[in-house]
Tab-separated table of C-alpha atoms and ligand atoms in Angstrom:
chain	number	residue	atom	x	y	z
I	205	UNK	CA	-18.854	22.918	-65.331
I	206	UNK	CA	-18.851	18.988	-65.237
I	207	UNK	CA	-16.620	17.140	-62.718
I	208	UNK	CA	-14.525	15.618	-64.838
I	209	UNK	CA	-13.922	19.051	-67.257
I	210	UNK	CA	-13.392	20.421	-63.975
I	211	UNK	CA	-10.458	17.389	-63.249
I	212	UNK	CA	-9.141	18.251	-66.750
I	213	UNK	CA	-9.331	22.018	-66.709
I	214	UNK	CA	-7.357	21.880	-63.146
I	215	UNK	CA	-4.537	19.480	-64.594
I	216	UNK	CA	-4.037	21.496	-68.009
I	217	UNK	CA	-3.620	24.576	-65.855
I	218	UNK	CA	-0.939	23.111	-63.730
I	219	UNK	CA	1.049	21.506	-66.873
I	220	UNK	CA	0.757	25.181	-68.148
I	221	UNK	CA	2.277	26.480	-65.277
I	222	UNK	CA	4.768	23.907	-64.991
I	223	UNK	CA	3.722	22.902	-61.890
I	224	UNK	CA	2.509	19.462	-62.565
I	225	UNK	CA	3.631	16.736	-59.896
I	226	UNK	CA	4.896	13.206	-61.356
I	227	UNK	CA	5.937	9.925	-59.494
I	228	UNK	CA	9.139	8.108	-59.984
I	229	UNK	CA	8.891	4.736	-59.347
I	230	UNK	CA	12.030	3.105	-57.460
I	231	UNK	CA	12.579	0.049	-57.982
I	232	UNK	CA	15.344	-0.392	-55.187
I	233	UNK	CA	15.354	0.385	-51.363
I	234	UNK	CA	15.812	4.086	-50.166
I	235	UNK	CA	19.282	5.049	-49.922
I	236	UNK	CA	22.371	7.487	-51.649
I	237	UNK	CA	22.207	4.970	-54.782
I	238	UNK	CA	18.430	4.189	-56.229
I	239	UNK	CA	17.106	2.598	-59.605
I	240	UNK	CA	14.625	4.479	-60.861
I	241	UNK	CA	13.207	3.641	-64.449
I	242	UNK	CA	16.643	2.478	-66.324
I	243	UNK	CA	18.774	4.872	-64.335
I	244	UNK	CA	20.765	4.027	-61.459
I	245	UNK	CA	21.098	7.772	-59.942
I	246	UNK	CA	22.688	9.392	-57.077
I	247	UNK	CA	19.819	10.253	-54.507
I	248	UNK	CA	20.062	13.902	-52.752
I	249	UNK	CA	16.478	14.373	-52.108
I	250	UNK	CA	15.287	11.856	-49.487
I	251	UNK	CA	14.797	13.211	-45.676
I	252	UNK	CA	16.906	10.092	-44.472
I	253	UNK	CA	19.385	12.378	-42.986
I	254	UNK	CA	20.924	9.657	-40.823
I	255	UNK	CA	21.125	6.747	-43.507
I	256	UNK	CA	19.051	5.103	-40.962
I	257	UNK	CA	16.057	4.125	-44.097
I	258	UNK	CA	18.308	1.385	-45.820
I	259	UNK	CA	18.683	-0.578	-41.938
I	260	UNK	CA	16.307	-2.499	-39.886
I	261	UNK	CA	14.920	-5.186	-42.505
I	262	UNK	CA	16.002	-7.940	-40.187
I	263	UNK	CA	14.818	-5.994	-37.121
I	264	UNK	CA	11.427	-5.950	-39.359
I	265	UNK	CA	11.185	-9.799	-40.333
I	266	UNK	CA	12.006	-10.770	-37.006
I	267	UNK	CA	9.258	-8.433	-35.615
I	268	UNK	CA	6.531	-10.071	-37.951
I	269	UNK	CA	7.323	-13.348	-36.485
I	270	UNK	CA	6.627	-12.014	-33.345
I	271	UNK	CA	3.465	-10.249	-34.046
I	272	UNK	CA	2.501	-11.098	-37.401
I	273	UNK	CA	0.758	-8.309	-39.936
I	274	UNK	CA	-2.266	-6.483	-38.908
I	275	UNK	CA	-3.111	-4.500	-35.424
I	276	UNK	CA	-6.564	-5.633	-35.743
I	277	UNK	CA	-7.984	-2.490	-33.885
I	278	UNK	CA	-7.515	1.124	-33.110
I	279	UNK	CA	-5.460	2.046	-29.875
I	280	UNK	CA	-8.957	2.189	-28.042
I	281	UNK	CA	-10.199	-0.887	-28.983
I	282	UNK	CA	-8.073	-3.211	-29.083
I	283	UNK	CA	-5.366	-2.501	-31.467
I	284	UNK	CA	-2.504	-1.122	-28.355
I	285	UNK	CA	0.144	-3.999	-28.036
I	286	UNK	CA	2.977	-4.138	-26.037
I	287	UNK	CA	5.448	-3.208	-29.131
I	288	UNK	CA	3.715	0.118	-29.488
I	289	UNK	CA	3.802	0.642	-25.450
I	290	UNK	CA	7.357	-0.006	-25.385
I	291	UNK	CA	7.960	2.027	-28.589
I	292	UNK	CA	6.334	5.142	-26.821
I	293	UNK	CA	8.225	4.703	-23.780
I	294	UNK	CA	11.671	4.730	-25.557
I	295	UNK	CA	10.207	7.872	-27.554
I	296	UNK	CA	9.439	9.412	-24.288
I	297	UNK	CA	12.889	8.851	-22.818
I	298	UNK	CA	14.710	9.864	-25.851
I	299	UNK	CA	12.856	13.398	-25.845
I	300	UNK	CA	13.235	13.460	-22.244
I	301	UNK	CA	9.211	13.725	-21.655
I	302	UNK	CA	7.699	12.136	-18.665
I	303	UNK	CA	5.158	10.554	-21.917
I	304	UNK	CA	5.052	9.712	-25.207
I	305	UNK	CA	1.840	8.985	-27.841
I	306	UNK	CA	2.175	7.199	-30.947
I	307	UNK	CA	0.538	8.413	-34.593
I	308	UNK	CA	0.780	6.270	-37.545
I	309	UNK	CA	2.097	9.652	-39.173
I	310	UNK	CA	3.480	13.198	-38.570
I	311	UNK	CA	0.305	14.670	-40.755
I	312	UNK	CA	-2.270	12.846	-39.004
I	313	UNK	CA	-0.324	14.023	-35.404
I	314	UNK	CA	-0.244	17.180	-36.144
I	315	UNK	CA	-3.789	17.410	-37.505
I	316	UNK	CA	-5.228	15.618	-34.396
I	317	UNK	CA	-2.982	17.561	-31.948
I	318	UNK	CA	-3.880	20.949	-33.113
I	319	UNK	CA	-7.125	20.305	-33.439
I	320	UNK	CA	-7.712	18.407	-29.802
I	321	UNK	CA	-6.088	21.562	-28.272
I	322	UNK	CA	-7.550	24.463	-29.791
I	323	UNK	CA	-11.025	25.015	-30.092
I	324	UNK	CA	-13.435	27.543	-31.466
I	325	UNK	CA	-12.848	30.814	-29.959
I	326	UNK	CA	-9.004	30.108	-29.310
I	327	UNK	CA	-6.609	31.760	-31.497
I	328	UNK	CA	-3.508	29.874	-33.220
I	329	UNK	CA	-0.378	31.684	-34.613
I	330	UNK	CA	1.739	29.927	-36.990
I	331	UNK	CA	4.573	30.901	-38.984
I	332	UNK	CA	3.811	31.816	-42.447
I	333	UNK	CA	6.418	28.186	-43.810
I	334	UNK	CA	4.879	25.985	-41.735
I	335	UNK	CA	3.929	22.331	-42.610
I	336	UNK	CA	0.963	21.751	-44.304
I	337	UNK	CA	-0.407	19.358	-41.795
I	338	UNK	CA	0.434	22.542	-39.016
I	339	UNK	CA	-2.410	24.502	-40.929
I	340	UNK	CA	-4.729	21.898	-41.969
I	341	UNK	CA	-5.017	20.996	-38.090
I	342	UNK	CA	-5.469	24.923	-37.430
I	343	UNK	CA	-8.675	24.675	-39.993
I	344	UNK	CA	-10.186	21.690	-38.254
I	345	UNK	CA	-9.467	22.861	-34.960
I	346	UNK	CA	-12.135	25.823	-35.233
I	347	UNK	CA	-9.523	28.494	-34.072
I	348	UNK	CA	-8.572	31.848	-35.505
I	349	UNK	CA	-5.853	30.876	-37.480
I	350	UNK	CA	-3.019	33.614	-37.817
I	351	UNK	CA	-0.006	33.506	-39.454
I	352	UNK	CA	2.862	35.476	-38.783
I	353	UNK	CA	6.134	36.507	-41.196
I	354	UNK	CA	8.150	34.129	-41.256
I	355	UNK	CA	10.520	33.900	-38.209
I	356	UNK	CA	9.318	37.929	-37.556
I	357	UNK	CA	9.074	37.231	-33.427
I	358	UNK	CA	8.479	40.486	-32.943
I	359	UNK	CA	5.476	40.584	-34.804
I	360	UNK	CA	4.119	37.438	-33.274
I	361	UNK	CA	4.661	39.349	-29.755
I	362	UNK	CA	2.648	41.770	-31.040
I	363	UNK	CA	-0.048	39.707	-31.723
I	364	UNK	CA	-0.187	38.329	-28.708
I	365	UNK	CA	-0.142	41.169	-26.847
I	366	UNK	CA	-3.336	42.324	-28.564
I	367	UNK	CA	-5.216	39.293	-27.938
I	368	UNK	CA	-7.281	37.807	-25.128
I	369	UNK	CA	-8.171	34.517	-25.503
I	370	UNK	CA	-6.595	31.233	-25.078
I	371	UNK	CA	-2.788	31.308	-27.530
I	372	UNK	CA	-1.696	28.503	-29.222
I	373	UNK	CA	1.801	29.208	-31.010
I	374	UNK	CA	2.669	26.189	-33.493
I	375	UNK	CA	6.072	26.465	-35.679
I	376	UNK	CA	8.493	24.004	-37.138
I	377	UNK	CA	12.014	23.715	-35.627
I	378	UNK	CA	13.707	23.115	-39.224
I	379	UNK	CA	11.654	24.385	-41.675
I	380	UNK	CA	11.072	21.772	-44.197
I	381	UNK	CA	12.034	23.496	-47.653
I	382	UNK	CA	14.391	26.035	-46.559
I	383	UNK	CA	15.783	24.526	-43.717
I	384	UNK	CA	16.686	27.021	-41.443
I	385	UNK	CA	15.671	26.431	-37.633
I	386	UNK	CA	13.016	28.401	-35.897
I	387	UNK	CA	14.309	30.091	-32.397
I	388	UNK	CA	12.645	27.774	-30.415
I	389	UNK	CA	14.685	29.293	-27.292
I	390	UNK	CA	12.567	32.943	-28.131
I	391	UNK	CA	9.327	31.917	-29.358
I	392	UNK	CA	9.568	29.940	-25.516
I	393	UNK	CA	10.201	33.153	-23.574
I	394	UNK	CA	7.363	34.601	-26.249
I	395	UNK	CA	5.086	32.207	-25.184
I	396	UNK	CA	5.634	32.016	-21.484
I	397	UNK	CA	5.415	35.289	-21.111
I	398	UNK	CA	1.932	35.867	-23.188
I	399	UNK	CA	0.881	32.733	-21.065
I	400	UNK	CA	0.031	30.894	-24.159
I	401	UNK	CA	1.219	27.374	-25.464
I	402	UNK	CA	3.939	26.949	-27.440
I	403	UNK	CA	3.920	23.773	-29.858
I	404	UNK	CA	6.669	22.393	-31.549
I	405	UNK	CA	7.227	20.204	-35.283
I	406	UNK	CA	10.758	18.641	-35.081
I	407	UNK	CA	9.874	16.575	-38.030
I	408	UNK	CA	13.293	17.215	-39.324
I	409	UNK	CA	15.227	17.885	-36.251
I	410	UNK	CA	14.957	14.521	-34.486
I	411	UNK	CA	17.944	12.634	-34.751
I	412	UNK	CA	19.757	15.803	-36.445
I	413	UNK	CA	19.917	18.942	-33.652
I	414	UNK	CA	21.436	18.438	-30.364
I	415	UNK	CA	24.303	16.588	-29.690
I	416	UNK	CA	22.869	13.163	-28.855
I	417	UNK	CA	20.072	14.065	-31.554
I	418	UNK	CA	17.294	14.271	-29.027
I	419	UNK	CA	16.010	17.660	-31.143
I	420	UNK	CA	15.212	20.694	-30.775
I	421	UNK	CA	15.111	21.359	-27.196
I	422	UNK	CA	18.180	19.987	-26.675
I	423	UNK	CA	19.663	21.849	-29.651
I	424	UNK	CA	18.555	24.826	-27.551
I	425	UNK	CA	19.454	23.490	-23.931
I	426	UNK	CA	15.362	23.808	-22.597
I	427	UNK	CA	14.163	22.766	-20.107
I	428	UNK	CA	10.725	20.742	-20.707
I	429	UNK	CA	8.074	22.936	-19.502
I	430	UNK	CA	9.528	25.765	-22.309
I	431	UNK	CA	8.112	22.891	-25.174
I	432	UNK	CA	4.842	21.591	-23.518
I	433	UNK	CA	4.121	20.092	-27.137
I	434	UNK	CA	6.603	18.144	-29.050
I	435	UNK	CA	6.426	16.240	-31.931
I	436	UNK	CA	8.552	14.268	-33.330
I	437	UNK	CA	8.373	12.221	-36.576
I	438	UNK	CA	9.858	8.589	-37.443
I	439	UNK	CA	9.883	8.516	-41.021
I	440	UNK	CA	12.793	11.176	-41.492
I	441	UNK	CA	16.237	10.821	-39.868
I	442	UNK	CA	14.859	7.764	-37.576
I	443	UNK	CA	14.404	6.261	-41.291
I	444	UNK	CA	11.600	4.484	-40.166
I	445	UNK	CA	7.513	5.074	-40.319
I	446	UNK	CA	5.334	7.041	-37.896
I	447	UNK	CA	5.157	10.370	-35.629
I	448	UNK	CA	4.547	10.714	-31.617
I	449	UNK	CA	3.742	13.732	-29.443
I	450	UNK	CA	5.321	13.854	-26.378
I	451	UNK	CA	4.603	16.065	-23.206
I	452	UNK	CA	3.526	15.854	-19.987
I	453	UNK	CA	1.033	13.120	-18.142
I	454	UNK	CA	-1.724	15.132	-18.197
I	455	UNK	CA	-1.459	16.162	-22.409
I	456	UNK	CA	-1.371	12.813	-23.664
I	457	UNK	CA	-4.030	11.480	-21.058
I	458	UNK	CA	-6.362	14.333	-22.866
I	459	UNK	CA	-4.988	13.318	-26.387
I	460	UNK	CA	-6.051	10.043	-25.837
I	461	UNK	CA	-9.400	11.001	-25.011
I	462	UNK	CA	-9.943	13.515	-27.623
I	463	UNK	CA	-7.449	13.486	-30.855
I	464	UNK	CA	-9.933	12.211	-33.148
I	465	UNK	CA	-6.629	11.074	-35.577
I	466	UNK	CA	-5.611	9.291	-32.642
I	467	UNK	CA	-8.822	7.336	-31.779
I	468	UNK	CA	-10.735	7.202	-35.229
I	469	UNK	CA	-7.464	5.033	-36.779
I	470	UNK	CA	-6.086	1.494	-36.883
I	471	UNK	CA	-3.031	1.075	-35.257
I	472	UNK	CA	0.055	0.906	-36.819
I	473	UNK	CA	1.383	-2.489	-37.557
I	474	UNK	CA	2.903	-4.116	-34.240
I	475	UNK	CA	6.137	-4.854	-36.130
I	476	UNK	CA	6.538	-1.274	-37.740
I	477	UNK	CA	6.510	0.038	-33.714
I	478	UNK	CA	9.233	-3.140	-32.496
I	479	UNK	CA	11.147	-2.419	-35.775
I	480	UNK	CA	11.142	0.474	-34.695
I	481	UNK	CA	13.262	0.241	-31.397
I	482	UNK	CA	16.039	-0.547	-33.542
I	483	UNK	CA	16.395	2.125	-35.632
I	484	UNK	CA	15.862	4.378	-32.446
I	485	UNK	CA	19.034	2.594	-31.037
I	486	UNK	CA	20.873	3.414	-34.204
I	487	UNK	CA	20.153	6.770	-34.304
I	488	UNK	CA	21.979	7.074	-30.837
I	489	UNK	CA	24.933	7.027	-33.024
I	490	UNK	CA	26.520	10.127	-32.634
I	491	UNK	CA	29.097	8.999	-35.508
I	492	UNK	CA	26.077	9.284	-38.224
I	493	UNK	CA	25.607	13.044	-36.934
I	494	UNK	CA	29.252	13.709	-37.334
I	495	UNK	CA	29.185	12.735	-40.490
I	496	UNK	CA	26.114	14.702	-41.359
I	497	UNK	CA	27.537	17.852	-40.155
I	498	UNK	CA	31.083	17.240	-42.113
I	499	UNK	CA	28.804	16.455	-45.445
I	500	UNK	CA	26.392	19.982	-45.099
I	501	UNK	CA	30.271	21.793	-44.402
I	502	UNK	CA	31.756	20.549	-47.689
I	503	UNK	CA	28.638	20.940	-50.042
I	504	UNK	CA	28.166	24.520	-48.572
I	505	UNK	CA	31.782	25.704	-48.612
I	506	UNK	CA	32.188	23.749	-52.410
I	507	UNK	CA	28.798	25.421	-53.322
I	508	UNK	CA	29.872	28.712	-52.297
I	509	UNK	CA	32.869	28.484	-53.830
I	510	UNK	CA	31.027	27.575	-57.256
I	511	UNK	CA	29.118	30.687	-56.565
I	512	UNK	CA	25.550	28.551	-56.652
I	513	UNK	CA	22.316	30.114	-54.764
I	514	UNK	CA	22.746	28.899	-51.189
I	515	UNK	CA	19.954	29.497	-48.913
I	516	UNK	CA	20.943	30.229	-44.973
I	517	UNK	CA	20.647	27.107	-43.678
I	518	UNK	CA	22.988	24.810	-41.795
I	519	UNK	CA	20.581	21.720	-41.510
I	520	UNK	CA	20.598	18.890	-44.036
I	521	UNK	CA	18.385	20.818	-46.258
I	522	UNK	CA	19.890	22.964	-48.243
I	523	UNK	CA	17.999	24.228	-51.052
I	524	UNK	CA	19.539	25.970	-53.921
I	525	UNK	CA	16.597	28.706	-54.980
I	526	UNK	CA	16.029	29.031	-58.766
I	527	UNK	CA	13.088	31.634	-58.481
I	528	UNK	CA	10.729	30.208	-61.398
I	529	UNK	CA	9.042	26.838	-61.782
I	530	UNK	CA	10.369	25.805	-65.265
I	531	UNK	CA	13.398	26.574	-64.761
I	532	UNK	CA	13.650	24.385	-61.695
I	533	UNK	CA	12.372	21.768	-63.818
I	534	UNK	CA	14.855	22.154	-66.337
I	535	UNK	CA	17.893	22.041	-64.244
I	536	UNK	CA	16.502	19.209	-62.167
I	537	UNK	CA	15.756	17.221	-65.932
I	538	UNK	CA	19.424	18.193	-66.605
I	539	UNK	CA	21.246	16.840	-63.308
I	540	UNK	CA	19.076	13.294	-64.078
I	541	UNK	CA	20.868	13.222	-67.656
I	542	UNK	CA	23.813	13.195	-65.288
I	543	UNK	CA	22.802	10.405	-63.055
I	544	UNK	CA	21.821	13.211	-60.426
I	545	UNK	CA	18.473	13.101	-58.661
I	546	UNK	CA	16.752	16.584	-56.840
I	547	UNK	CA	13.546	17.506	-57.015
I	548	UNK	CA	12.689	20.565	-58.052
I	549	UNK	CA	10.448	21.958	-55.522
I	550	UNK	CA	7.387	24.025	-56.482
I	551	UNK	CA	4.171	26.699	-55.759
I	552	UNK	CA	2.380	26.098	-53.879
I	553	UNK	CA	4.778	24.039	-51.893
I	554	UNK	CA	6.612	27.170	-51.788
I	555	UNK	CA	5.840	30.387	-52.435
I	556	UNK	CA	5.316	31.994	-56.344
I	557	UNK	CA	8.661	32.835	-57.489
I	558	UNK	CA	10.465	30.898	-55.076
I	559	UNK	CA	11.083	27.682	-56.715
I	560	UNK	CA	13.960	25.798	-55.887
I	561	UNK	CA	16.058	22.806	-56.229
I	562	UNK	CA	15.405	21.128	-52.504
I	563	UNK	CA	19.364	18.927	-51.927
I	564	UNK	CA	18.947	16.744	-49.013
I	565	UNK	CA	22.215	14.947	-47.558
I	566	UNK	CA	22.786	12.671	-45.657
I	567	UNK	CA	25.378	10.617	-43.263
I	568	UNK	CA	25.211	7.466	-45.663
I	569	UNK	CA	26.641	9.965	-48.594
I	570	UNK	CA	30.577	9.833	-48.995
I	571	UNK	CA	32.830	12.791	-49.579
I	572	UNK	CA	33.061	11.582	-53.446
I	573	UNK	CA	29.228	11.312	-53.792
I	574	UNK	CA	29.795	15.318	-52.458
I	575	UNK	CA	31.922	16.084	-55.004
I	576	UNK	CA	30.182	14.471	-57.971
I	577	UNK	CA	26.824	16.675	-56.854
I	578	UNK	CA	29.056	20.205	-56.893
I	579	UNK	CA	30.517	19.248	-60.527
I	580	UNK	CA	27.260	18.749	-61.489
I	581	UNK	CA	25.503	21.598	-60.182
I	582	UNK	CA	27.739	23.878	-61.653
I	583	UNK	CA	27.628	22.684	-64.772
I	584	UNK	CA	23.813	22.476	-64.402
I	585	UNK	CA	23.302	26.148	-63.278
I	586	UNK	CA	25.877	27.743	-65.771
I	587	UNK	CA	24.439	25.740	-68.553
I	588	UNK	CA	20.821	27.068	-67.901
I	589	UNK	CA	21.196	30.894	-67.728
I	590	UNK	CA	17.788	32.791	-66.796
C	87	PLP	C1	7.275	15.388	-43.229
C	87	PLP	C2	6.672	16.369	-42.289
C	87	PLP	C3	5.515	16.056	-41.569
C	87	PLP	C4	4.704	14.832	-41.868
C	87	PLP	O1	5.264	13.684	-41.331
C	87	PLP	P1	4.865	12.278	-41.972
C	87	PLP	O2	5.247	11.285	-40.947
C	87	PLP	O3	5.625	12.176	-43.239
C	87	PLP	O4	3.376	12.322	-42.212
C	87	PLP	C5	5.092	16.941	-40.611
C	87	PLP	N1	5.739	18.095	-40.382
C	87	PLP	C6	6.834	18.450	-41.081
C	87	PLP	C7	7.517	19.739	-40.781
C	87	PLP	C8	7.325	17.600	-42.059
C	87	PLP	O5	8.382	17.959	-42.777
């Protein structure tokens, strides 16, 4: 077969399956109210959990006048200026790490973490939901890759009791399309007891678990040496752009000498890492996270109550499972006809059969904006019977 029938052959059989993957083109800044094409719709399907996204422009212009555009270099080189120093230190304190290490994105940190830790002969368990960038660092890293049912902790203590070799154990705190949290406070008594370390993706718990938002660990009440590997992303809650690991002295000091996504990579823009600071501030808010939690209690008590197809899952996410692809695409289609955006969420994303409507909310949505989603969701779901 020719590369291009094979390009052709591969896109007819995902429009067959209804699983082909279009853009929308916005043509306004993220937030609860978007233009998109010549519809103005109501936006439940960003991961800007705090309303943090749609802040920060001025902290941005004023930024570029202080640094200009371009880094110039990788961090090695000569790329590492002061804004993304001071950015890592504020990471570092607001995760309560003794050190913090910057990434110009959560896939390329948790691609060059993974892979800078874990080596052949190691072993890595993952849960079976993990992020994609979770596995695809697993594959580079050399390692036997397991993964374990998904949050079955008993069967990951298993494994590890019938292995001898040096553990990695990688999850997600919030899993990104079903959004229930991992027990972080388990698989660390797991992993401190099998002696192996534990690793941790808060991409979409910074800034949303714990009181003060700090994540995971302080959802959870650990101390630091139960989460020798956190990482936290930027582009999510903190509405902003980029990722960071943070951990002890000694982790980032090797990370910086061997995470080839790390050192093989131009530094982010100066500005994006001052800008940055800002939204960090922001996010200490604890206002925005009230707000959060009083939005996920009315859309799951209002969606219950409409007798929709909650999932368990008291984090922003809260996807509404429709089981096959087209018809995820058909009530998605519908709720846009009523000014209502959601993406429908599909294989291989998730898992055959288990295609769903993915809603997102956020602090910057109002109780009315609430409301408007329910009436349309019902009307949605009874009008599109399986
Ligand atoms: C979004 C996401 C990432 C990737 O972060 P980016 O900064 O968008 O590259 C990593 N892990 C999880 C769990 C995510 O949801």
């Amino acid at each position: 077969m020719s590369w291009q029938d094979r390009f052709s052959s591969a896109l007819q059989q995902r429009k067959q399956n209804h699983l082909l993957r279009q853009r929308q083109t916005l043509h306004s800044p993220q937030s609860t109210h978007v233009s998109c094409g010549n519809a103005q719709l109501l936006n439940f399907c960003s991961n800007d959990y705090l309303g943090l996204a749609n802040t920060g422009g001025d902290d941005l212009a004023r930024a570029a006048q202080d640094w200009q555009f371009g880094s110039g270099a990788s961090h090695l080189v000569c790329g590492h200026t002061r804004a993304h120093h001071d950015l890592e230190k504020a990471l570092a304190e607001f995760t309560g790490y003794p050190r913090a290490l910057l990434f110009s994105t959560g896939y390329m940190a948790n691609v060059g973490v993974i892979s800078a830790l874990a080596q052949r002969g190691d072993f890595i368990f993952q849960d079976k939901l993990n992020h994609a960038s979770l596995l695809d660092g697993a594959q580079l890293s050399r390692a036997k890759m397991t993964r374990y049912r998904h949050c079955d902790y008993q069967q990951l203590d298993d494994l590890l009791s019938a292995t001898s070799g040096d553990c990695l154990v990688v999850s997600d705190s919030i899993f990104s399309m079903d959004g229930d949290l991992a027990d972080v406070a388990r698989l660390a008594e797991i992993s401190q007891h099998h002696d192996a370390l534990l690793m941790i993706d808060d991409a979409h718990g910074i800034g949303v678990l714990g009181k003060n938002g700090h994540g995971v660990r302080e959802h959870f009440d650990l101390p630091q040496e139960a989460l020798p590997v956190y990482i936290g992303t930027l582009g999510k809650a903190l509405g902003g752009y980029g990722a960071f690991v943070a951990g002890s002295d000694d982790l980032i000091e090797y990370l910086i000498q061997f995470s080839r996504s790390y050192i093989y990579t131009t530094a982010m823009p100066p500005a994006v890492a001052q800008a940055m600071l800002g939204n960090l501030e922001r996010a200490r808010d604890n206002k925005l996270r009230e707000a959060l939690t009083d939005r996920i209690k009315l859309f799951r008590s209002g969606a219950e109550a409409r007798g929709l197809p909650l999932m368990d899952s008291e984090s922003p996410v809260q996807p509404l499972l429709t089981g096959s692809s087209d018809r995820a695409l058909r009530i998605s289609d519908s709720l846009k006809q009523q000014g209502i955006w959601i993406s429908a969420i599909r294989p291989p994303t998730v898992p055959q059969g288990e295609a769903r409507l993915r809603v997102t909310l956020t602090a910057a949505h109002t109780a009315e904006d609430i409301a408007t989603l329910l009436t349309a969701l019902e009307s949605a779901f009874t009008g599109d019977v399986q």
